[in-house]
Short mmCIF file of C-alpha atoms in Angstrom, two decimals:
data_model
loop_
_atom_site.label_atom_id
_atom_site.label_comp_id
_atom_site.label_asym_id
_atom_site.label_seq_id
_atom_site.Cartn_x
_atom_site.Cartn_y
_atom_site.Cartn_z
CA MET A 568 -73.71 136.67 36.65
CA PRO A 569 -72.02 139.69 38.26
CA VAL A 570 -70.23 142.07 35.92
CA TYR A 571 -67.17 143.64 37.54
CA ILE A 572 -65.33 146.84 36.64
CA LEU A 573 -61.76 145.65 36.30
CA SER A 574 -59.92 148.83 35.29
CA VAL A 575 -60.69 152.38 34.18
CA TYR A 576 -58.83 155.24 32.52
CA GLN A 577 -59.74 158.79 31.57
CA THR A 578 -57.65 161.33 29.67
CA LYS A 579 -57.65 164.92 30.82
CA PHE A 580 -60.77 166.57 29.42
CA GLY A 581 -60.34 169.94 27.71
CA GLU A 582 -58.93 171.58 24.60
CA LEU A 583 -56.38 168.90 23.73
CA TRP A 584 -54.76 170.50 20.68
CA ASN A 585 -51.76 168.15 20.77
CA SER A 586 -53.95 165.07 20.36
CA SER A 587 -55.93 163.85 17.35
CA LEU A 588 -58.98 161.59 17.50
CA GLU A 589 -56.73 158.59 16.87
CA ASP A 590 -54.15 159.80 19.44
CA LEU A 591 -56.84 159.90 22.11
CA ILE A 592 -57.82 156.30 21.36
CA ASP A 593 -54.17 155.18 21.37
CA GLN A 594 -53.38 156.96 24.66
CA THR A 595 -56.44 155.51 26.35
CA ILE A 596 -55.71 151.94 25.34
CA ASP A 597 -52.04 152.23 26.29
CA ASN A 598 -52.84 153.72 29.70
CA ILE A 599 -55.71 151.46 30.75
CA PHE A 600 -53.48 148.38 30.46
CA LYS A 601 -50.57 149.94 32.40
CA ASN A 602 -52.21 149.37 35.77
CA SER A 603 -54.64 146.58 34.88
CA PRO A 604 -54.41 142.95 36.02
CA CYS A 605 -55.71 142.17 32.53
CA HIS A 606 -53.50 141.67 29.48
CA LYS A 607 -54.66 142.84 26.05
CA SER A 608 -54.88 139.22 24.93
CA GLN A 609 -57.62 138.62 27.52
CA ILE A 610 -60.00 141.15 25.92
CA ASN A 611 -62.66 139.22 23.99
CA THR A 612 -64.72 142.12 22.64
CA LEU A 613 -64.36 145.86 22.10
CA PHE A 614 -67.07 148.53 22.08
CA LEU A 615 -66.13 152.05 20.95
CA SER A 616 -68.49 154.97 21.39
CA ASN A 617 -68.17 158.08 19.27
CA MET A 618 -70.70 160.48 17.80
CA LEU A 619 -68.94 163.00 15.60
CA GLY A 620 -65.78 161.45 14.11
CA GLN A 621 -67.36 160.99 10.72
CA SER A 622 -68.24 164.71 10.61
CA THR A 623 -65.25 166.30 12.39
CA ASP A 624 -62.47 164.05 11.08
CA ASN A 625 -64.16 162.31 8.15
CA GLN A 626 -63.24 159.09 9.95
CA GLY A 627 -65.66 156.25 10.53
CA HIS A 628 -65.04 152.62 11.43
CA LEU A 629 -63.28 153.61 14.64
CA ALA A 630 -63.93 150.32 16.43
CA SER A 631 -61.69 148.55 13.94
CA TYR A 632 -59.10 151.29 14.35
CA ALA A 633 -59.10 150.71 18.12
CA SER A 634 -59.00 146.92 17.81
CA GLN A 635 -55.69 147.19 15.87
CA LYS A 636 -54.02 147.69 19.24
CA ILE A 637 -55.79 144.72 20.84
CA GLY A 638 -56.04 142.00 18.22
CA ASN A 639 -58.44 140.53 15.69
CA ILE A 640 -61.37 140.50 18.10
CA PRO A 641 -65.03 141.42 17.53
CA ALA A 642 -65.29 145.23 17.71
CA TYR A 643 -68.36 147.43 17.47
CA LYS A 644 -68.83 151.19 17.14
CA VAL A 645 -71.79 152.58 19.09
CA GLU A 646 -73.53 155.87 18.32
CA SER A 647 -76.43 157.15 20.38
CA ALA A 648 -75.52 160.85 20.32
CA CYS A 649 -74.42 162.08 23.77
CA ALA A 650 -75.51 158.73 25.25
CA SER A 651 -73.09 156.81 23.01
CA ALA A 652 -70.83 155.78 25.89
CA GLY A 653 -73.77 154.81 28.07
CA ALA A 654 -75.12 152.69 25.23
CA ALA A 655 -71.69 151.08 24.73
CA ILE A 656 -71.56 150.17 28.44
CA ASN A 657 -75.09 148.81 28.17
CA LEU A 658 -74.14 146.63 25.19
CA ALA A 659 -71.00 145.36 26.93
CA TYR A 660 -73.00 144.57 30.08
CA ASN A 661 -75.57 142.58 28.12
CA TYR A 662 -72.88 140.92 26.00
CA LEU A 663 -71.04 139.70 29.11
CA ASN A 664 -74.26 138.69 30.85
CA SER A 665 -75.23 136.59 27.84
CA GLY A 666 -71.99 134.63 28.18
CA VAL A 667 -70.81 135.38 24.64
CA SER A 668 -67.55 136.72 26.04
CA LYS A 669 -66.02 137.24 29.46
CA THR A 670 -64.05 140.46 29.19
CA ALA A 671 -64.85 143.60 27.21
CA LEU A 672 -63.02 146.88 26.67
CA VAL A 673 -65.32 149.89 26.33
CA ILE A 674 -63.78 153.10 24.97
CA GLY A 675 -65.47 156.46 24.45
CA VAL A 676 -63.81 159.24 22.48
CA GLU A 677 -64.61 162.64 21.00
CA LYS A 678 -62.49 165.33 19.34
CA MET A 679 -64.51 168.54 19.16
CA THR A 680 -62.26 171.59 19.42
CA ASP A 681 -60.46 171.37 16.06
CA ILE A 682 -63.29 173.02 14.13
CA ALA A 683 -65.46 176.15 14.34
CA SER A 684 -68.14 176.17 17.02
CA SER A 685 -70.86 176.86 14.42
CA SER A 686 -69.84 173.65 12.62
CA ILE A 687 -69.84 171.65 15.87
CA SER A 688 -73.23 173.14 16.68
CA ASN A 689 -74.43 171.97 13.26
CA TYR A 690 -73.09 168.44 13.82
CA LEU A 691 -74.58 168.20 17.32
CA VAL A 692 -78.01 168.87 15.86
CA GLN A 693 -77.65 165.45 14.22
CA ALA A 694 -78.68 164.18 17.68
CA GLY A 695 -82.13 165.68 17.10
CA SER A 696 -84.42 165.49 14.09
CA GLN A 697 -82.89 167.10 11.02
CA LYS A 698 -86.26 167.12 9.26
CA LYS A 699 -88.26 168.60 12.15
CA GLU A 700 -85.62 170.67 13.98
CA GLY A 701 -82.24 171.16 12.30
CA ARG A 702 -83.75 172.40 9.04
CA TYR A 703 -85.30 175.37 10.89
CA GLY A 704 -82.17 176.56 12.69
CA VAL A 705 -82.64 174.63 15.93
CA THR A 706 -79.49 174.27 18.05
CA PHE A 707 -79.06 172.00 21.05
CA PRO A 708 -79.06 174.84 23.55
CA ALA A 709 -82.31 175.94 21.87
CA LEU A 710 -83.99 172.58 22.50
CA TYR A 711 -83.14 172.74 26.20
CA ALA A 712 -84.15 176.41 26.24
CA LEU A 713 -87.58 175.35 24.94
CA ILE A 714 -87.71 172.81 27.79
CA THR A 715 -86.59 175.48 30.30
CA ARG A 716 -89.31 177.90 29.19
CA ALA A 717 -91.99 175.19 29.46
CA TYR A 718 -90.71 174.17 32.92
CA LYS A 719 -90.73 177.78 34.09
CA GLN A 720 -94.30 178.23 32.88
CA LYS A 721 -95.50 175.04 34.61
CA TYR A 722 -93.59 175.09 37.91
CA GLY A 723 -91.90 178.48 38.20
CA LEU A 724 -88.11 178.80 38.03
CA THR A 725 -85.74 181.57 39.03
CA ARG A 726 -82.50 182.59 37.34
CA ASP A 727 -80.60 181.80 40.55
CA GLN A 728 -82.06 178.27 40.72
CA LEU A 729 -80.66 177.48 37.26
CA SER A 730 -77.35 179.17 38.03
CA SER A 731 -76.94 177.27 41.31
CA VAL A 732 -76.48 174.04 39.33
CA ALA A 733 -73.56 175.49 37.34
CA VAL A 734 -71.98 177.03 40.45
CA LYS A 735 -72.17 173.70 42.30
CA ASN A 736 -70.72 171.69 39.41
CA HIS A 737 -67.85 174.14 38.90
CA PHE A 738 -67.05 173.82 42.61
CA HIS A 739 -66.89 170.04 42.20
CA GLY A 740 -64.85 170.43 39.00
CA SER A 741 -62.32 172.58 40.88
CA LEU A 742 -61.47 169.43 42.87
CA ASN A 743 -61.03 167.19 39.80
CA GLU A 744 -57.64 167.27 38.10
CA LYS A 745 -59.14 165.72 34.94
CA ALA A 746 -61.84 168.41 34.56
CA HIS A 747 -62.00 170.78 31.58
CA PHE A 748 -62.80 173.73 33.88
CA ARG A 749 -61.31 173.92 37.37
CA ASN A 750 -62.37 177.50 38.10
CA LYS A 751 -65.07 178.24 40.66
CA ILE A 752 -67.84 180.53 39.45
CA THR A 753 -70.48 182.66 41.18
CA LEU A 754 -74.21 183.15 40.66
CA GLU A 755 -73.46 186.62 39.29
CA MET A 756 -71.06 185.20 36.70
CA VAL A 757 -73.69 182.76 35.42
CA ASN A 758 -76.48 185.35 35.58
CA ASN A 759 -74.44 187.87 33.58
CA SER A 760 -72.92 185.48 31.03
CA PRO A 761 -74.05 186.01 27.41
CA LEU A 762 -77.37 184.58 26.25
CA VAL A 763 -76.99 181.53 24.01
CA ALA A 764 -80.65 180.56 23.66
CA ASP A 765 -82.89 182.56 25.96
CA PRO A 766 -83.29 181.85 28.90
CA LEU A 767 -80.11 179.71 28.81
CA ARG A 768 -76.82 181.58 29.12
CA LEU A 769 -73.29 180.54 28.25
CA LEU A 770 -72.55 179.27 31.78
CA ASP A 771 -75.72 177.14 31.76
CA CYS A 772 -74.20 175.11 28.92
CA SER A 773 -71.69 172.26 29.01
CA PRO A 774 -68.61 173.06 26.92
CA ILE A 775 -67.21 171.70 23.65
CA THR A 776 -64.51 169.32 24.88
CA ASP A 777 -61.93 166.81 23.68
CA GLY A 778 -61.37 163.64 25.66
CA ALA A 779 -61.54 159.89 25.97
CA ALA A 780 -62.39 157.40 28.70
CA ALA A 781 -62.42 153.64 28.98
CA ALA A 782 -63.35 150.76 31.25
CA ILE A 783 -62.68 147.03 31.22
CA LEU A 784 -65.67 144.97 32.27
CA THR A 785 -65.34 141.29 33.14
CA THR A 786 -67.09 138.19 34.40
CA ASP A 787 -63.87 136.15 34.21
CA LYS A 788 -63.30 134.63 37.68
CA SER A 789 -59.54 134.44 37.18
CA LEU A 790 -59.44 138.20 36.60
CA VAL A 791 -62.00 139.02 39.31
CA LYS A 792 -59.70 137.32 41.84
CA LYS A 793 -57.00 139.84 41.00
CA ILE A 794 -59.15 142.91 41.72
CA THR A 795 -58.19 144.68 44.95
CA ASN A 796 -61.02 145.26 47.41
CA PRO A 797 -63.50 146.79 47.36
CA LYS A 798 -64.57 145.16 44.10
CA ILE A 799 -66.96 147.27 42.03
CA THR A 800 -69.89 145.59 40.31
CA LEU A 801 -72.17 146.98 37.64
CA LEU A 802 -75.47 145.92 39.21
CA THR A 803 -77.50 146.77 36.15
CA SER A 804 -77.47 148.77 32.94
CA THR A 805 -80.76 149.82 31.38
CA ILE A 806 -81.68 151.83 28.32
CA ALA A 807 -84.90 153.43 27.06
CA THR A 808 -85.76 155.62 24.10
CA ASP A 809 -88.29 158.29 23.13
CA THR A 810 -89.17 160.35 20.05
CA LEU A 811 -86.24 161.94 18.24
CA ALA A 812 -87.92 165.35 17.99
CA LEU A 813 -88.87 167.25 21.14
CA GLN A 814 -92.12 168.45 19.56
CA ASP A 815 -93.49 164.90 19.40
CA ARG A 816 -93.38 164.34 23.19
CA SER A 817 -96.42 164.40 25.46
CA SER A 818 -94.45 166.51 27.96
CA PHE A 819 -91.69 169.10 27.57
CA THR A 820 -90.91 169.22 31.30
CA SER A 821 -89.88 165.61 31.83
CA LEU A 822 -87.88 163.07 29.81
CA LYS A 823 -89.85 159.84 29.44
CA SER A 824 -86.77 157.83 28.46
CA ALA A 825 -85.13 158.73 31.80
CA LYS A 826 -88.22 157.73 33.74
CA LEU A 827 -88.51 154.39 31.92
CA ALA A 828 -84.82 153.48 32.12
CA SER A 829 -84.55 154.37 35.83
CA GLN A 830 -87.76 152.55 36.76
CA LYS A 831 -86.47 149.45 35.00
CA ALA A 832 -83.10 149.76 36.78
CA TYR A 833 -84.78 150.07 40.20
CA LYS A 834 -86.97 147.05 39.47
CA LEU A 835 -84.08 144.86 38.31
CA THR A 836 -81.91 145.74 41.32
CA LYS A 837 -84.77 145.88 43.86
CA LEU A 838 -83.47 149.31 44.82
CA SER A 839 -85.30 152.61 45.24
CA PRO A 840 -83.96 156.16 44.96
CA SER A 841 -83.47 156.23 48.75
CA ASP A 842 -80.90 153.42 48.39
CA ILE A 843 -78.72 155.44 45.99
CA ASP A 844 -75.94 157.38 47.74
CA PHE A 845 -74.80 159.63 44.90
CA LEU A 846 -75.35 160.37 41.22
CA GLU A 847 -73.62 161.40 38.02
CA LEU A 848 -76.38 163.14 36.05
CA HIS A 849 -76.38 164.35 32.45
CA ASP A 850 -76.19 168.11 33.09
CA CYS A 851 -75.63 169.09 29.45
CA PHE A 852 -77.59 172.21 30.40
CA THR A 853 -78.43 173.30 33.95
CA ILE A 854 -82.15 172.62 33.41
CA ASN A 855 -81.42 168.96 32.70
CA GLU A 856 -79.90 168.31 36.13
CA ILE A 857 -83.06 169.77 37.68
CA ILE A 858 -85.43 167.71 35.51
CA SER A 859 -83.34 164.54 35.88
CA LEU A 860 -83.55 164.65 39.68
CA GLU A 861 -87.32 164.61 39.24
CA ASP A 862 -87.44 161.97 36.48
CA LEU A 863 -85.29 159.59 38.52
CA GLY A 864 -87.56 159.92 41.55
CA PHE A 865 -85.29 161.90 43.88
CA TYR A 866 -87.55 164.97 43.94
CA PRO A 867 -91.23 165.43 43.05
CA PRO A 868 -92.02 167.27 39.78
CA GLY A 869 -91.23 170.96 40.14
CA ALA A 870 -88.98 170.52 43.21
CA GLY A 871 -85.65 169.58 41.60
CA LYS A 872 -84.87 173.29 41.22
CA TYR A 873 -84.30 173.61 44.98
CA ALA A 874 -81.64 170.86 45.21
CA ALA A 875 -78.48 172.77 44.27
CA GLN A 876 -79.77 176.08 45.60
CA LYS A 877 -80.23 174.59 49.08
CA GLY A 878 -76.88 172.78 48.96
CA GLN A 879 -78.45 169.31 48.98
CA THR A 880 -76.51 168.08 45.94
CA TYR A 881 -73.05 169.34 46.97
CA LEU A 882 -70.50 166.66 47.81
CA ASN A 883 -71.07 167.25 51.52
CA GLY A 884 -74.86 167.26 51.14
CA PRO A 885 -77.37 164.43 51.58
CA LEU A 886 -77.44 163.58 47.83
CA PRO A 887 -74.16 164.43 46.09
CA VAL A 888 -74.68 165.00 42.34
CA ASN A 889 -71.91 165.28 39.75
CA THR A 890 -68.90 165.13 42.05
CA SER A 891 -66.76 164.95 38.88
CA GLY A 892 -67.94 168.45 37.97
CA GLY A 893 -70.58 166.98 35.67
CA LEU A 894 -70.71 167.72 31.98
CA LYS A 895 -70.75 171.42 32.88
CA ALA A 896 -67.30 171.65 34.50
CA CYS A 897 -65.61 168.31 33.80
CA GLY A 898 -66.52 168.80 30.14
CA HIS A 899 -68.62 167.02 27.54
CA PRO A 900 -66.72 165.10 24.85
CA VAL A 901 -70.02 163.61 23.79
CA GLY A 902 -68.84 160.10 22.90
CA ALA A 903 -66.90 159.76 26.17
CA SER A 904 -69.14 161.40 28.77
CA GLY A 905 -71.09 158.28 29.75
CA LEU A 906 -67.83 156.47 30.52
CA LYS A 907 -66.51 159.43 32.53
CA GLN A 908 -69.68 159.18 34.63
CA LEU A 909 -69.03 155.46 35.24
CA ILE A 910 -65.41 156.19 36.15
CA GLU A 911 -66.41 158.85 38.68
CA ILE A 912 -68.77 156.41 40.41
CA TYR A 913 -66.02 153.75 40.34
CA LEU A 914 -63.42 156.10 41.88
CA GLN A 915 -65.81 157.20 44.63
CA LEU A 916 -66.77 153.60 45.47
CA LYS A 917 -63.09 152.57 45.54
CA GLY A 918 -62.17 155.53 47.76
CA LEU A 919 -59.86 156.94 45.06
CA ALA A 920 -61.60 160.26 44.36
CA GLY A 921 -59.01 162.41 46.15
CA LEU A 922 -60.13 165.87 47.26
CA ARG A 923 -63.73 165.20 46.27
CA GLN A 924 -63.99 161.80 48.00
CA LEU A 925 -67.37 161.06 49.60
CA LYS A 926 -67.64 159.35 52.98
CA ASN A 927 -68.30 155.61 52.56
CA PRO A 928 -70.54 155.60 49.49
CA LYS A 929 -72.04 152.18 48.71
CA ILE A 930 -74.22 152.61 45.64
CA GLY A 931 -73.92 155.13 42.80
CA LEU A 932 -75.97 155.78 39.65
CA THR A 933 -75.14 157.25 36.23
CA HIS A 934 -77.69 158.89 33.95
CA ASN A 935 -76.61 159.48 30.34
CA ILE A 936 -78.95 161.26 27.91
CA GLY A 937 -78.77 161.29 24.12
CA GLY A 938 -80.23 164.22 22.21
CA SER A 939 -83.04 166.04 23.95
CA GLY A 940 -84.06 162.78 25.64
CA ALA A 941 -84.40 160.36 22.74
CA THR A 942 -82.09 157.93 24.58
CA CYS A 943 -81.36 157.43 28.26
CA VAL A 944 -78.98 154.94 29.82
CA ILE A 945 -78.92 154.23 33.56
CA ASN A 946 -76.07 152.32 35.22
CA ILE A 947 -76.02 151.40 38.90
CA LEU A 948 -72.74 150.42 40.56
CA SER A 949 -71.98 149.05 44.01
CA ASN A 950 -68.97 148.18 46.19
CA LYS A 951 -70.95 145.74 48.33
CA ASN A 952 -69.61 142.25 47.66
CA MET B 649 -76.47 170.49 2.31
CA TYR B 650 -79.77 169.22 0.95
CA SER B 651 -79.91 167.45 -2.41
CA PRO B 652 -82.51 168.72 -4.91
CA PRO B 653 -84.75 165.61 -4.50
CA ASN B 654 -84.56 165.93 -0.71
CA LEU B 655 -85.56 169.61 -0.90
CA TRP B 656 -88.34 168.77 -3.35
CA ARG B 657 -89.74 166.18 -0.90
CA LEU B 658 -89.51 168.60 2.03
CA GLN B 659 -91.04 171.52 0.11
CA SER B 660 -93.92 169.42 -1.21
CA GLU B 661 -95.29 169.58 2.36
CA ASN B 662 -95.47 173.39 2.31
CA LYS B 663 -98.85 173.60 0.63
CA ASN B 664 -100.40 171.43 3.36
CA LEU B 665 -99.14 173.73 6.11
CA LEU B 666 -99.64 177.20 4.61
CA GLY B 667 -102.26 179.23 6.50
CA LEU B 668 -102.86 176.69 9.28
CA LYS B 669 -103.53 178.41 12.61
CA GLY B 670 -102.21 177.30 15.98
CA LYS B 671 -100.83 178.39 19.34
CA ILE B 672 -97.33 178.77 20.77
CA LEU B 673 -96.43 176.11 23.38
CA THR B 674 -92.86 177.21 24.17
CA TYR B 675 -90.21 179.42 22.59
CA THR B 676 -86.63 180.67 22.73
CA THR B 677 -84.50 183.33 21.09
CA ILE B 678 -81.25 181.99 19.64
CA TYR B 679 -78.11 184.13 19.85
CA THR B 680 -75.54 181.48 18.84
CA ALA B 681 -76.58 179.72 15.64
CA SER B 682 -75.40 176.74 13.67
CA THR B 683 -73.98 176.90 10.15
CA GLY B 684 -76.26 178.64 7.67
CA PHE B 685 -78.18 180.58 10.31
CA GLU B 686 -75.39 182.78 11.72
CA ASN B 687 -76.49 185.89 9.84
CA GLN B 688 -80.07 185.58 11.11
CA THR B 689 -79.25 185.92 14.85
CA PRO B 690 -80.94 186.72 17.07
CA TYR B 691 -83.95 184.75 15.86
CA THR B 692 -86.89 183.36 17.77
CA LEU B 693 -87.97 179.78 17.43
CA ALA B 694 -91.07 178.10 18.87
CA ILE B 695 -92.93 174.83 19.16
CA ALA B 696 -96.57 175.33 18.17
CA LYS B 697 -99.59 173.06 18.03
CA LEU B 698 -101.56 173.61 14.82
CA GLU B 699 -105.32 173.38 14.33
CA ASN B 700 -104.96 169.94 12.69
CA ASN B 701 -103.12 168.78 15.88
CA GLN B 702 -99.81 168.72 14.01
CA MET B 703 -96.81 169.93 16.01
CA ILE B 704 -94.20 172.18 14.42
CA THR B 705 -90.84 173.60 15.53
CA THR B 706 -89.79 176.62 13.50
CA GLN B 707 -88.88 180.28 13.51
CA VAL B 708 -91.30 183.10 14.38
CA VAL B 709 -91.17 185.97 11.91
CA ASN B 710 -92.63 188.69 14.20
CA PRO B 711 -91.64 187.63 17.74
CA LYS B 712 -91.83 191.02 19.51
CA ASN B 713 -94.88 190.18 21.65
CA ILE B 714 -94.48 186.41 21.82
CA LYS B 715 -95.80 184.54 24.84
CA ILE B 716 -96.96 181.00 25.61
CA ASN B 717 -100.46 180.32 24.19
CA ALA B 718 -100.16 183.22 21.70
CA PRO B 719 -102.14 182.52 18.48
CA CYS B 720 -100.14 182.10 15.28
CA GLN B 721 -100.38 180.88 11.69
CA VAL B 722 -98.05 179.21 9.24
CA VAL B 723 -96.41 181.31 6.53
CA ILE B 724 -93.81 180.22 3.97
CA ARG B 725 -90.41 181.87 4.10
CA ARG B 726 -86.79 181.22 3.17
CA LEU B 727 -85.14 179.03 5.83
CA LYS B 728 -81.35 178.50 5.92
CA THR B 729 -79.10 180.99 4.14
CA PRO B 730 -77.88 178.85 1.24
CA ASP B 731 -74.30 178.43 0.10
CA GLN B 732 -73.47 179.63 -3.43
CA ASP B 733 -74.06 176.17 -4.90
CA GLU B 734 -77.18 175.36 -2.84
CA ILE B 735 -80.83 175.66 -3.78
CA ILE B 736 -82.85 178.05 -1.59
CA ASP B 737 -84.98 176.14 0.92
CA TYR B 738 -88.44 177.61 1.41
CA GLY B 739 -90.46 176.22 4.29
CA PRO B 740 -92.92 176.95 7.10
CA LYS B 741 -92.41 179.67 9.70
CA LEU B 742 -94.85 181.07 12.24
CA GLU B 743 -96.46 184.50 12.25
CA LEU B 744 -98.06 185.77 15.48
CA LEU B 745 -101.64 186.92 14.95
#
């Protein structure tokens, strides 16, 4: 049965010092119902995605916290590192498809800027293997730097090709009022930014961000009737996993979970990459946008590095990627990013994306990675009814 | 923070790794570290494949001439800088040959 996106809401992403973890959840729930045809009493199930609350705020059990504002409904917290929100959407999609409930609220939240960056860096390593990586001083930029070095050795890669991804996503972010960073940047700024984990520089990395996002998904015909056209359907939601530690993979230049999840999504929807009009990719680091374009079948291996450099993935190009600004410029509150991706696709398909609106998009795809590729969630949305 | 039994389990592997030779598959130099490693920056970290086909991700103690495919061997060194109430964690690092 078709799963429809009924309503969405995203807080501003950024350094939200006036808001606590709980405040962000409260604001998101209050705001999503303001303009929704759905009343709180019509929500049957709640999924809340969050990765770091137990470390940053010593607060677990957040799904029950969120459900206080809805009612005594089933509520589940989902944690799959940076793919937590993607996994929560995936669970909601399957839950609705199974017929267990008709309407689900999915909320993603993260509060990252209250504590020192070295502590956040330490907590983010929980997304990798503590035994095989964290114990030795591995950071997340380091894992993607290891991938970058291997990619460069295998296919060749220039500094400007990496930097072009960040420049493009900051340009898109400059058009998004919800983005963490709205400043445009140049190749020189990326190329001369401080090294974080060689060869990755500061402006190759997505930022530490606070924020929350939410969507209401439904199969309830009485609610679907109330949706203004075009109605947005979640055609499919797929998930695949891989080894937790990067060292245990057969390849360092491709993420198997992304390949498996996308291939399954294409099969279930009978679509191919050529049918997809635009993408929200998990550009946690510039290298990952390049590799993801290859893993999802949009470019052959080794060719994804040309996409941003040649302007092909700009919003006026043949394959717009990360019109929200991506994780790089829109920001990366890890538990909320997968929902922000879904919301960007929704806004574009509804024609509500403002200055960054694409011309008549029909089908969009989100790609949400957890860790260094241990989880990948793919969602495909359409406005064809 | 590691508990003493956790450290004991981890360190019991050291004797199986000490002296194993291998080659560097990929590497990076870290300038921004996580807690407990801040005073070691910049430090170089690599993934290596060892002669027993085991993979390892750890720091390189003499990284000056590091390159992909460079030969290396496992040595045992102090890992994280411990807090005052923590036990020192000794574990495998890589030495370029």
